[in-house]
Every structure is written in structure tokens, then in C-alpha cells.
């Protein structure tokens, strides 16, 4: 393909767009010149939205966009525009809504046909080049659309205007406002419980996606119930079963760590093999929180596995920063071949005795699970060491040692394989999510691993502040490369990361940046009248195309930005006592209160925000010398317990309470930093101080939120 002339995408900052630079199509990026050309030539726009990690995006590229005859049709009848959904989530989200309304289909690649002004009138997802399997061929679709644009223009314009109006109404959730009702949490718990797959873990049937906020929601509800009133054990079972089944399944990379994007089956066995930053950060937090609540060693081991893979593959360890994704495949003829194994490959990598153990452990047989190559097996934990020991007549400890050793040998044998592409682009919101996850890990995991997570999280956050944050506009969208306007996600996830960093360090610059970013989000993104936040700032340059206001609410694929904004506001209010933050949090929750129960599982982050608003975040202040054993034990105990929104602030001699935000200073006017004590507060009320780590754990576990705010 290198002998073909390159199109204008060759200089794009996006690796997905650059990958199309050789195609014989006159591609535009999403910009004013594309719309100007469409209007001047009076041509419809062909919109292709995809991502570098998307398998079917690469398929349509090879089958259609590299096809000279199809390219000729496109160039003659359309103005073609290609968009990277990771780079331009604002464009993607609007056209996903519109094309879904038109066709009932969504996802990537997204194929849209637009009027010259950007309003969509037809579309779908993947189209095969020719008619097959009940799908119309792309060639026929292109010619039919071109003909309709020429001869049925009025009909297309009516359809486009109707869809645009419908999307505009849907995306701002008109009529969704209601008074805040904490009973919405009960409705969401019921939704999560109803959709729980008791046999396989997770929610619903195939395909199975992680639902990180739902797991945290049921864990927090479980923690809220006291031992005296009766723990809701079924909630713990939902979380623990799901986390165990995912960790044992093929959706988890059993050799290198890290989770693939989703499972195509209900048993978590066969994944779509791409690995996304935003999945792994949130699932990491699930496993950390699950370990805190259950002390199940598999959950801790899985947490450490995610961190190990991220440190090795998905991060810039020298400079700070988390990369965006790892592709599923290294070529279009591959479907997870890097991650899967034939029986012969396994036997070639291991001594015969070890191979027999691992064949049973990972269920590797001559006939595997992959359709494109029936000999390929996805690795998943099919049997435990005790069962294997009985079957082979071995000692169980020998089997456990064999498994640990063989995993290392298999990983070493896998490394020389051609590796799927890693997109080293760094997006601010996804980096902020991982900063928070790594700071969580620093609190939960002891030793060098926890210390390294803390150091790398702070290094990343410092890079974000120095390279992509300004006092006047907050955060941009991308670290490095041409500047991109930040989204609501970039602001609110970063506020949470900055608050997490402040609470870990008491460095006032992190708190100052968090407060400034929160204030900018209110000033630039908030709907002051109806409540909630728009995804783009009021003063942003025109997006072009489908110019509709949009308030992101659903958890898809990342936690809903309005719910995250509410959480950030609640935490900011807890630290500052500024009533404006509390008022905006309530107004944001009320903007969606009328429809949140209907979304259930798919708006579980709203449930987290509602929980935090109803009960107030817990704040634990521990005083005493940094090297005092009792103070260290109290700090470890405070971090030992999972509670949503909990902060642990360490006040040592010389670290004046003057560094504390206003609300906390008012609560703790005379707290001595030279004596060892732990104090748990929520709202403006504190529980009696303690010097006993076990008593502190009991305070945090046994309904401390309700007691402190009563």
C-alpha cells in the first residue's frame, strides 16, 4: 500500500486517521473545510466514525475504503469525513444518538450520511462491500443514497430535520427534572439485583460488559448495612461472584493481566480482545474495593495483575501518563491470535508434565473456542489446583507451584509473537480516572507496589497540570499533540483526581487546582437554569454538523459525566463548606431524577452520587508523628475499609491544619497534631475520637455515615 499516494489524513494527530492515509479516498478530518466543500459542491457527507482499537473499523477499511471502485463512487458523489471517536467524543456521541434513532443500530464503525449542513438522514454501522447475510452491500447503499439525494432531496431534508429535533430533545433530557428522592438508590439496587446472572456473574446475557459503578454501588450499600441490623449478604454475593467469574474468565488476560473490553458470551470466556484504558482503571478500583470488603486473595491478585500490565504496556513510566488502548488484533486475518493458544503451542512452550497441568487448568484442547481458527483456545481458569491434583495424582502444593512457574514460561513464549498495536495517545479524562485508581491502589496495597502506584499517579497528575491545564479554561482533552478543547469528562474526572491527590498529600496546589477546575466547570459547562452540565463549554468554538446541546448521563462506556460532576461537587462541598457546591450538586441530581430509575444498571454512577449526597462523604483525620506505630496502624485501618467517597487526611506535626480547607478547619479547631488520634466526621458531625485501629474499623464499617449525620 505504500506505493499509493497519501491523502490529507497523513498529517493527522490521530493514529486511527493516519492509518487511513493510504486509502484512495479524499478524506477530510472533522473541520470547517469539509462542510464548506459539501455546501459549495452541494454534496452529501459520508461520515465514518471509528477507532484504532476497533476490529470492524479495520474490516470496513480493507473491504470498502481500500477498494478502488467503491472509493471512486465515494469521491464522485460524497464529501467523505473520517472521525476518531476517542479524539472527538462530542462528535461521536451526537451521531450515535442520531444514527441509532434512524436505524436502530449503534456502535463502531458508525456510518452516517449527512446533508451538507451536517444533519443526518440515513446510516448504520458496518456494511459489507456487497449484499450478504441480509445486509445491503456498501456499494448499493452508496449509489442509492446518492440517487435519493439527487431526486428525493425534500424527503431527506424532512427526515434529517425530524431526527435532529428529536436528538436535541433527547440529549438535554427535557422533562426529566424532578425533586431529588433518595429512594432512587433502592430502585437501582433492585435493577442491579434483577439483572444479576447468578450462575455466571455479571448482568444480563451475552454480550457481557463490566459495570464498574454497579459493583461499587452494591458494595457501598452492603457496607452501609450494619451487622446489628443484618448485612444484605446477597449484595456482597453479587459483587464477589461477578469479580471472581471475570477474573477466572478469558475476558481477563490470564498471563499478562488487564481486562479485554467485553465478553461475547455470558460466561466471560471469549472476549473482544481490545484492552481499553477506561475499562481497566474502573475495574481495577472494583477489585481493590472488593479486596477491602472480602479479603478474597483472588481479587487482590487480579488488582496486582492489572497494575502490572498497565505499568508494562499502557503507560509512559519515564514521564507519566496512561496510554489509550491496546488493539485486539495485529492484522485483519487475526482474531485475538496474540492472546490465544493451540494445544501444540502450549506443549511447545512447556515440559510435558507442566503442559498437562496447564491443559487442565486453562482447558486447552485440540478444539478451541475461536471461530476463525478452531484450534485456538482462549485461556480461562477451568479447574482449581486441588481438582487437578486429584486428577493427576499429584500433591496440591506441587500443582500450585507448577501453575505459577508455567504462567511465566507461557508469557515468555507469547512475547515474541507479533503484538497488537498500543495507541499511545493520552486523553485527559482517562488519565484522571487512572490517577484516581492508582491512588486507590496506593492506599489499599502495601509495600513497594503501593508506593510505586502513588508516585506514578502524582507524576501523571503533575504532567497533566503542566501540559494541558490553564487557569482560564481548565483541562484540554489530549496530553501532547495539537490542542483539543476539553470536555466535561476531562474537567470532572480531573477534579476527582486532584482531590484524591490532595487527600493523599495535603499539598494545597492540588486542592487549589481542583477548586479552580470545579468553578470553571460550573461557569463554562453548567445549565444554570435547568440544572446539570453540558458536555461542551458554552464558549467553545462551533462544533459543526449536528449542533445540539447534550447532557451526558448514561454510563456508556465511561461513568456518566453528570453523575461524576455531582460526586465532585459533593466532595468539594464536604471540604469547603461552600453552599454553592451543594446547591449545584442537588440541582444536577434533580435534573435527571425523573428518569434515573428507568436507567437502573446503566446509570449506576447516578446511584453512587445519590448515595453520597444523601449520606455525606466520610472524612477520617489521623494525627501523630509519621513514624509513630499507633498512627501508622490507624492509617492502615482507615484505608482497610471501603466506603464510597471516604477521605483519609494525615495531619503530622509541622503540617498545620491551616492547609486544610475551610469546612474541615471549622470542624477540627483544636485537634493536636502531636498526639495520636483518629477522628471520623461526616457533614458537620464527628464520632468520638479513637486510638484503637479495630474500633476505627468498626466505626467505618458499622454505619458510621448514618451515625455521624444523625
Coordinates of N, CA, C and O in Angstrom, one line a residue, residues 243-375:
X243 N -16.9 -10.5 40.3 CA -15.4 -10.2 40.2 C -14.7 -11.5 40.1 O -13.7 -11.6 39.3
X244 N -15.1 -12.6 40.8 CA -14.4 -13.9 40.7 C -14.6 -14.5 39.3 O -13.6 -14.9 38.7
X245 N -15.8 -14.4 38.7 CA -16.0 -15.0 37.4 C -15.3 -14.3 36.3 O -14.7 -14.9 35.4
X246 N -15.2 -13.0 36.4 CA -14.5 -12.2 35.4 C -13.0 -12.5 35.5 O -12.3 -12.7 34.5
X247 N -12.5 -12.6 36.8 CA -11.0 -12.8 36.9 C -10.6 -14.2 36.4 O -9.5 -14.4 36.0
X248 N -11.5 -15.2 36.5 CA -11.2 -16.5 36.1 C -11.5 -16.7 34.6 O -11.1 -17.8 34.0
X249 N -12.2 -15.8 33.9 CA -12.6 -15.9 32.6 C -11.5 -15.5 31.6 O -10.5 -14.9 31.9
X250 N -11.9 -15.7 30.3 CA -11.0 -15.3 29.2 C -11.0 -13.8 29.0 O -10.2 -13.3 28.3
X251 N -12.0 -13.1 29.6 CA -12.1 -11.7 29.4 C -10.9 -11.0 30.2 O -10.6 -9.9 29.9
X252 N -10.3 -11.8 31.1 CA -9.1 -11.3 31.8 C -7.9 -12.0 31.1 O -7.9 -13.2 30.8
X253 N -6.8 -11.2 30.8 CA -5.6 -11.8 30.2 C -4.9 -12.6 31.3 O -4.2 -12.0 32.2
X254 N -5.0 -13.9 31.2 CA -4.5 -14.7 32.3 C -3.0 -14.7 32.5 O -2.5 -15.0 33.5
X255 N -2.3 -14.3 31.4 CA -0.8 -14.3 31.5 C -0.2 -13.0 31.9 O 0.7 -12.9 32.7
X256 N -0.7 -11.9 31.2 CA -0.1 -10.6 31.4 C -0.9 -9.7 32.3 O -0.4 -8.7 32.7
X257 N -2.2 -10.0 32.5 CA -3.0 -9.1 33.3 C -3.8 -8.1 32.4 O -3.5 -8.0 31.2
X258 N -4.7 -7.5 33.0 CA -5.5 -6.5 32.2 C -6.8 -7.2 31.7 O -6.8 -8.4 31.3
X259 N -7.8 -6.4 31.5 CA -9.1 -6.9 31.0 C -9.4 -6.4 29.6 O -9.1 -5.3 29.2
X260 N -9.9 -7.4 28.8 CA -10.4 -7.1 27.5 C -11.7 -6.3 27.6 O -12.3 -6.3 28.7
X261 N -12.2 -5.7 26.5 CA -13.3 -4.8 26.6 C -14.6 -5.5 27.0 O -15.3 -4.9 27.8
X262 N -14.9 -6.6 26.5 CA -16.1 -7.3 26.9 C -16.0 -8.8 26.4 O -15.1 -9.2 25.7
X263 N -17.0 -9.6 26.9 CA -17.1 -11.0 26.5 C -18.2 -11.2 25.6 O -19.3 -10.6 25.8
X264 N -18.0 -12.0 24.5 CA -19.1 -12.2 23.6 C -20.1 -13.2 24.1 O -21.2 -13.3 23.6
X265 N -19.8 -13.9 25.2 CA -20.6 -15.0 25.7 C -21.0 -14.6 27.2 O -20.3 -13.7 27.8
X266 N -22.0 -15.3 27.7 CA -22.4 -14.9 29.1 C -21.5 -15.5 30.2 O -21.6 -15.1 31.3
X267 N -20.5 -16.3 29.8 CA -19.6 -17.0 30.8 C -18.3 -16.2 31.0 O -17.5 -16.7 31.7
X268 N -18.1 -15.1 30.3 CA -16.9 -14.3 30.4 C -15.7 -15.1 29.7 O -14.5 -14.8 30.1
X269 N -16.0 -16.0 28.8 CA -14.9 -16.9 28.3 C -14.2 -16.3 27.1 O -13.0 -16.2 27.0
X270 N -15.0 -15.9 26.1 CA -14.4 -15.4 24.8 C -14.6 -13.9 24.7 O -15.7 -13.4 24.6
X271 N -13.5 -13.2 24.7 CA -13.7 -11.7 24.7 C -13.5 -11.1 23.3 O -13.1 -11.8 22.4
X272 N -13.9 -9.8 23.2 CA -13.4 -9.0 22.2 C -12.1 -8.5 22.8 O -12.1 -7.9 23.8
X273 N -11.0 -8.7 22.1 CA -9.7 -8.7 22.7 C -9.0 -7.3 22.9 O -8.0 -7.2 23.6
X274 N -9.6 -6.2 22.4 CA -9.1 -4.9 22.7 C -9.1 -4.6 24.2 O -10.0 -5.1 24.9
X275 N -8.1 -3.9 24.7 CA -8.0 -3.5 26.1 C -8.0 -2.0 26.2 O -7.2 -1.3 25.5
X276 N -9.0 -1.5 26.9 CA -9.2 0.0 27.0 C -8.7 0.5 28.3 O -8.9 -0.1 29.4
X277 N -8.1 1.7 28.3 CA -7.7 2.4 29.5 C -8.9 2.5 30.4 O -8.8 2.2 31.6
X278 N -10.0 3.1 29.9 CA -11.1 3.4 30.8 C -11.8 2.2 31.4 O -12.4 2.3 32.5
X279 N -11.7 1.0 30.8 CA -12.2 -0.2 31.4 C -11.3 -0.6 32.6 O -11.8 -0.9 33.7
X280 N -10.0 -0.6 32.3 CA -9.1 -1.2 33.3 C -9.0 -0.3 34.5 O -8.7 -0.8 35.6
X281 N -9.1 1.0 34.4 CA -9.0 1.9 35.6 C -10.2 1.6 36.5 O -10.0 1.5 37.7
X282 N -11.4 1.5 35.9 CA -12.6 1.4 36.8 C -12.7 0.0 37.3 O -13.1 -0.2 38.5
X283 N -12.3 -1.0 36.5 CA -12.3 -2.4 37.0 C -11.3 -2.6 38.1 O -11.5 -3.3 39.1
X284 N -10.1 -2.0 37.9 CA -9.1 -2.0 39.0 C -9.7 -1.6 40.3 O -9.4 -2.2 41.4
X285 N -10.4 -0.5 40.3 CA -11.0 0.0 41.5 C -12.0 -1.0 42.1 O -12.1 -1.2 43.3
X286 N -12.8 -1.6 41.2 CA -13.7 -2.7 41.7 C -12.9 -3.8 42.5 O -13.3 -4.2 43.6
X287 N -11.8 -4.2 41.9 CA -11.1 -5.3 42.6 C -10.4 -4.8 43.9 O -10.3 -5.6 44.8
X288 N -9.9 -3.6 43.9 CA -9.4 -3.1 45.1 C -10.5 -3.0 46.2 O -10.3 -3.4 47.3
X289 N -11.6 -2.5 45.8 CA -12.7 -2.3 46.8 C -13.2 -3.7 47.2 O -13.6 -3.9 48.4
X290 N -13.3 -4.6 46.3 CA -13.7 -6.0 46.6 C -12.8 -6.6 47.6 O -13.2 -7.3 48.5
X291 N -11.5 -6.4 47.4 CA -10.5 -7.0 48.3 C -10.7 -6.4 49.7 O -10.6 -7.1 50.7
X292 N -10.9 -5.0 49.7 CA -11.1 -4.4 51.0 C -12.3 -5.0 51.8 O -12.2 -5.2 53.0
X293 N -13.4 -5.3 51.1 CA -14.6 -5.8 51.8 C -14.5 -7.3 52.1 O -14.9 -7.8 53.1
X294 N -13.9 -8.1 51.2 CA -13.9 -9.6 51.3 C -12.6 -10.2 51.8 O -12.6 -11.3 52.3
X295 N -11.5 -9.5 51.5 CA -10.1 -10.1 51.7 C -10.0 -11.4 50.9 O -9.2 -12.3 51.3
X296 N -10.7 -11.5 49.8 CA -10.6 -12.6 48.9 C -9.2 -12.5 48.1 O -9.1 -11.5 47.4
X297 N -8.3 -13.4 48.3 CA -7.0 -13.2 47.7 C -7.0 -13.1 46.2 O -6.1 -12.5 45.6
X298 N -8.0 -13.7 45.5 CA -8.1 -13.7 44.1 C -8.3 -12.2 43.6 O -7.8 -11.8 42.6
X299 N -9.1 -11.5 44.4 CA -9.4 -10.1 44.0 C -8.1 -9.2 44.1 O -7.9 -8.4 43.3
X300 N -7.3 -9.4 45.1 CA -6.1 -8.7 45.3 C -5.1 -9.1 44.2 O -4.5 -8.2 43.5
X301 N -5.0 -10.3 43.9 CA -4.1 -10.8 42.9 C -4.5 -10.2 41.5 O -3.6 -9.8 40.7
X302 N -5.8 -10.1 41.2 CA -6.2 -9.5 40.0 C -5.9 -8.1 39.9 O -5.5 -7.5 38.8
X303 N -6.1 -7.3 41.0 CA -5.7 -5.9 41.1 C -4.2 -5.8 40.7 O -3.8 -4.9 39.9
X304 N -3.4 -6.6 41.3 CA -1.9 -6.5 41.0 C -1.6 -6.9 39.6 O -0.7 -6.3 39.0
X305 N -2.4 -7.8 39.0 CA -2.2 -8.2 37.6 C -2.6 -7.0 36.7 O -1.8 -6.8 35.7
X306 N -3.6 -6.3 37.0 CA -4.0 -5.1 36.1 C -2.9 -4.1 36.2 O -2.4 -3.6 35.2
X307 N -2.4 -3.8 37.4 CA -1.3 -2.8 37.6 C -0.1 -3.2 36.8 O 0.6 -2.4 36.2
X308 N 0.3 -4.5 36.9 CA 1.5 -5.0 36.3 C 1.4 -4.8 34.8 O 2.4 -4.4 34.1
X309 N 0.3 -5.1 34.2 CA 0.1 -5.0 32.7 C 0.1 -3.5 32.3 O 0.8 -3.1 31.3
X310 N -0.5 -2.7 33.1 CA -0.6 -1.2 32.8 C 0.9 -0.6 32.9 O 1.3 0.1 32.0
X311 N 1.6 -1.0 33.9 CA 2.9 -0.5 34.0 C 3.8 -0.9 32.9 O 4.7 -0.2 32.4
X312 N 3.6 -2.1 32.4 CA 4.4 -2.7 31.3 C 4.0 -2.2 29.9 O 4.9 -1.9 29.1
X313 N 2.7 -2.1 29.7 CA 2.3 -1.9 28.3 C 1.5 -0.5 28.1 O 1.5 0.0 27.0
X314 N 0.8 0.0 29.1 CA -0.2 1.0 28.9 C 0.2 2.3 29.5 O -0.7 3.1 29.9
X315 N 1.5 2.6 29.7 CA 1.9 3.8 30.5 C 3.3 4.3 30.0 O 4.1 3.5 29.6
X316 N 3.5 5.6 30.2 CA 4.8 6.2 30.0 C 5.5 6.3 31.4 O 5.3 7.3 32.1
X317 N 6.2 5.3 31.7 CA 6.8 5.2 33.1 C 7.8 6.3 33.3 O 8.0 6.7 34.5
X318 N 8.5 6.7 32.3 CA 9.5 7.8 32.5 C 8.9 9.1 32.7 O 9.4 9.9 33.6
X319 N 7.9 9.5 32.0 CA 7.4 10.9 32.0 C 6.0 11.0 32.7 O 5.6 12.1 33.0
X320 N 5.3 9.9 33.0 CA 4.0 10.0 33.5 C 3.0 9.9 32.4 O 3.2 10.4 31.3
X321 N 1.8 9.3 32.6 CA 0.8 9.3 31.7 C 0.4 7.9 31.3 O 1.2 6.9 31.3
X322 N -0.9 7.7 31.1 CA -1.5 6.4 30.7 C -2.0 6.4 29.2 O -2.6 7.4 28.8
X323 N -1.6 5.4 28.5 CA -2.0 5.3 27.1 C -3.5 4.9 26.9 O -4.1 4.5 27.9
X324 N -4.0 5.1 25.7 CA -5.4 5.0 25.5 C -5.9 3.5 25.4 O -6.9 3.2 26.0
X325 N -5.2 2.7 24.7 CA -5.8 1.3 24.4 C -4.7 0.4 23.8 O -3.7 0.9 23.3
X326 N -5.0 -0.9 23.8 CA -4.3 -1.8 23.0 C -5.3 -2.5 22.1 O -6.3 -2.9 22.5
X327 N -4.9 -2.6 20.8 CA -5.7 -3.2 19.8 C -6.0 -4.7 20.1 O -5.3 -5.3 20.8
X328 N -7.1 -5.2 19.5 CA -7.4 -6.6 19.6 C -6.5 -7.5 18.8 O -6.2 -8.6 19.2
X329 N -6.2 -7.0 17.6 CA -5.5 -7.8 16.6 C -4.3 -7.1 16.0 O -4.2 -5.9 16.1
X330 N -3.4 -7.9 15.4 CA -2.3 -7.2 14.7 C -2.5 -7.2 13.2 O -1.8 -6.5 12.5
X331 N -3.6 -7.9 12.7 CA -3.9 -7.8 11.3 C -5.4 -8.2 11.1 O -6.0 -8.7 12.1
X332 N -6.0 -8.0 10.0 CA -7.4 -8.3 9.8 C -7.6 -9.8 9.7 O -8.7 -10.3 9.7
X333 N -6.6 -10.6 9.4 CA -6.7 -12.1 9.4 C -6.6 -12.7 10.8 O -6.7 -13.9 10.9
X334 N -6.4 -11.8 11.7 CA -6.2 -12.3 13.1 C -7.4 -12.0 13.9 O -8.0 -10.9 13.7
X335 N -7.7 -12.8 14.8 CA -8.8 -12.5 15.8 C -8.3 -13.0 17.2 O -8.6 -14.1 17.6
X336 N -7.5 -12.1 17.8 CA -7.0 -12.5 19.1 C -5.9 -13.5 19.1 O -5.6 -14.2 20.2
X337 N -5.2 -13.7 18.0 CA -4.2 -14.7 17.9 C -3.0 -14.5 18.9 O -2.4 -15.5 19.4
X338 N -2.7 -13.3 19.2 CA -1.7 -13.0 20.2 C -2.0 -13.5 21.5 O -1.1 -14.0 22.2
X339 N -3.3 -13.5 21.9 CA -3.7 -13.9 23.2 C -4.1 -15.4 23.4 O -4.2 -15.9 24.5
X340 N -4.4 -16.1 22.3 CA -4.9 -17.4 22.3 C -3.9 -18.5 21.9 O -2.8 -18.1 21.4
X341 N -4.2 -19.7 22.3 CA -3.2 -20.8 22.2 C -3.8 -22.1 21.5 O -4.9 -22.4 21.8
X342 N -3.0 -22.7 20.6 CA -3.3 -24.0 20.2 C -2.7 -25.0 21.2 O -1.8 -24.6 22.0
X343 N -3.2 -26.2 21.2 CA -2.6 -27.2 22.1 C -1.1 -27.4 21.8 O -0.3 -27.6 22.7
X344 N -0.8 -27.4 20.5 CA 0.6 -27.6 20.1 C 1.5 -26.4 20.6 O 2.6 -26.6 21.0
X345 N 1.0 -25.2 20.6 CA 1.7 -24.1 21.1 C 2.0 -24.2 22.6 O 3.1 -23.9 23.0
X346 N 1.0 -24.6 23.3 CA 1.2 -24.8 24.7 C 2.2 -25.8 25.0 O 3.1 -25.7 25.9
X347 N 2.1 -27.0 24.3 CA 3.1 -28.1 24.6 C 4.5 -27.7 24.2 O 5.5 -28.2 24.8
X348 N 4.6 -26.8 23.2 CA 5.9 -26.4 22.7 C 6.6 -25.5 23.8 O 7.8 -25.4 23.8
X349 N 5.8 -24.8 24.5 CA 6.3 -23.8 25.5 C 6.6 -24.4 26.8 O 7.4 -23.7 27.6
X350 N 6.2 -25.6 27.1 CA 6.3 -26.2 28.5 C 6.8 -27.6 28.4 O 6.6 -28.4 27.4
X351 N 7.5 -28.1 29.5 CA 7.8 -29.5 29.6 C 6.5 -30.3 29.7 O 5.4 -29.8 30.1
X352 N 6.5 -31.5 29.3 CA 5.3 -32.3 29.2 C 4.5 -32.4 30.5 O 3.3 -32.3 30.4
X353 N 5.2 -32.5 31.6 CA 4.4 -32.6 32.9 C 3.7 -31.3 33.2 O 2.6 -31.3 33.6
X354 N 4.4 -30.2 32.9 CA 3.8 -28.9 33.2 C 2.7 -28.6 32.2 O 1.6 -28.1 32.5
X355 N 2.9 -29.1 30.9 CA 1.8 -28.9 29.9 C 0.5 -29.6 30.3 O -0.6 -29.0 30.1
X356 N 0.6 -30.7 30.8 CA -0.6 -31.5 31.2 C -1.3 -30.7 32.3 O -2.6 -30.7 32.3
X357 N -0.6 -30.2 33.3 CA -1.3 -29.4 34.3 C -2.0 -28.2 33.7 O -3.2 -27.9 34.0
X358 N -1.3 -27.5 32.8 CA -1.9 -26.2 32.3 C -3.0 -26.5 31.3 O -3.9 -25.7 31.1
X359 N -3.0 -27.7 30.6 CA -4.1 -28.0 29.7 C -5.4 -28.1 30.5 O -6.4 -27.7 30.1
X360 N -5.2 -28.7 31.7 CA -6.4 -28.9 32.6 C -6.8 -27.5 33.2 O -8.0 -27.2 33.3
X361 N -5.8 -26.8 33.6 CA -6.0 -25.5 34.3 C -6.7 -24.5 33.4 O -7.7 -23.9 33.8
X362 N -6.3 -24.4 32.2 CA -6.8 -23.4 31.2 C -7.8 -24.0 30.2 O -8.2 -23.3 29.2
X363 N -8.1 -25.3 30.3 CA -9.0 -26.0 29.4 C -8.5 -25.9 28.0 O -9.3 -25.5 27.1
X364 N -7.3 -26.1 27.7 CA -6.7 -26.1 26.4 C -6.8 -27.5 25.8 O -6.3 -28.5 26.3
X365 N -7.5 -27.5 24.6 CA -7.8 -28.8 24.0 C -7.5 -28.6 22.5 O -7.2 -27.5 22.0
X366 N -7.6 -29.7 21.7 CA -7.4 -29.7 20.3 C -8.4 -28.8 19.6 O -8.1 -28.1 18.6
X367 N -9.6 -28.8 20.1 CA -10.7 -28.0 19.6 C -10.9 -26.8 20.6 O -11.3 -27.0 21.7
X368 N -10.6 -25.6 20.1 CA -10.7 -24.4 20.9 C -12.0 -23.6 20.7 O -13.0 -24.2 20.1
X369 N -12.0 -22.4 21.2 CA -13.3 -21.6 21.2 C -13.3 -20.6 20.0 O -14.4 -20.0 19.8
X370 N -12.3 -20.4 19.2 CA -12.2 -19.3 18.3 C -12.8 -19.8 16.9 O -12.3 -20.8 16.4
X371 N -13.7 -19.1 16.4 CA -14.4 -19.5 15.1 C -13.5 -19.4 13.9 O -13.5 -20.2 13.0
X372 N -12.6 -18.4 13.9 CA -11.7 -18.2 12.7 C -10.6 -19.3 12.6 O -10.1 -19.5 11.6
X373 N -10.3 -19.9 13.8 CA -9.3 -20.9 13.8 C -9.7 -21.8 15.0 O -9.4 -21.5 16.1
X374 N -10.3 -23.0 14.7 CA -10.9 -23.8 15.7 C -9.9 -24.4 16.6 O -10.2 -25.0 17.7
X375 N -8.6 -24.4 16.2 CA -7.5 -24.9 17.1 C -7.1 -24.0 18.2 O -6.4 -24.3 19.1

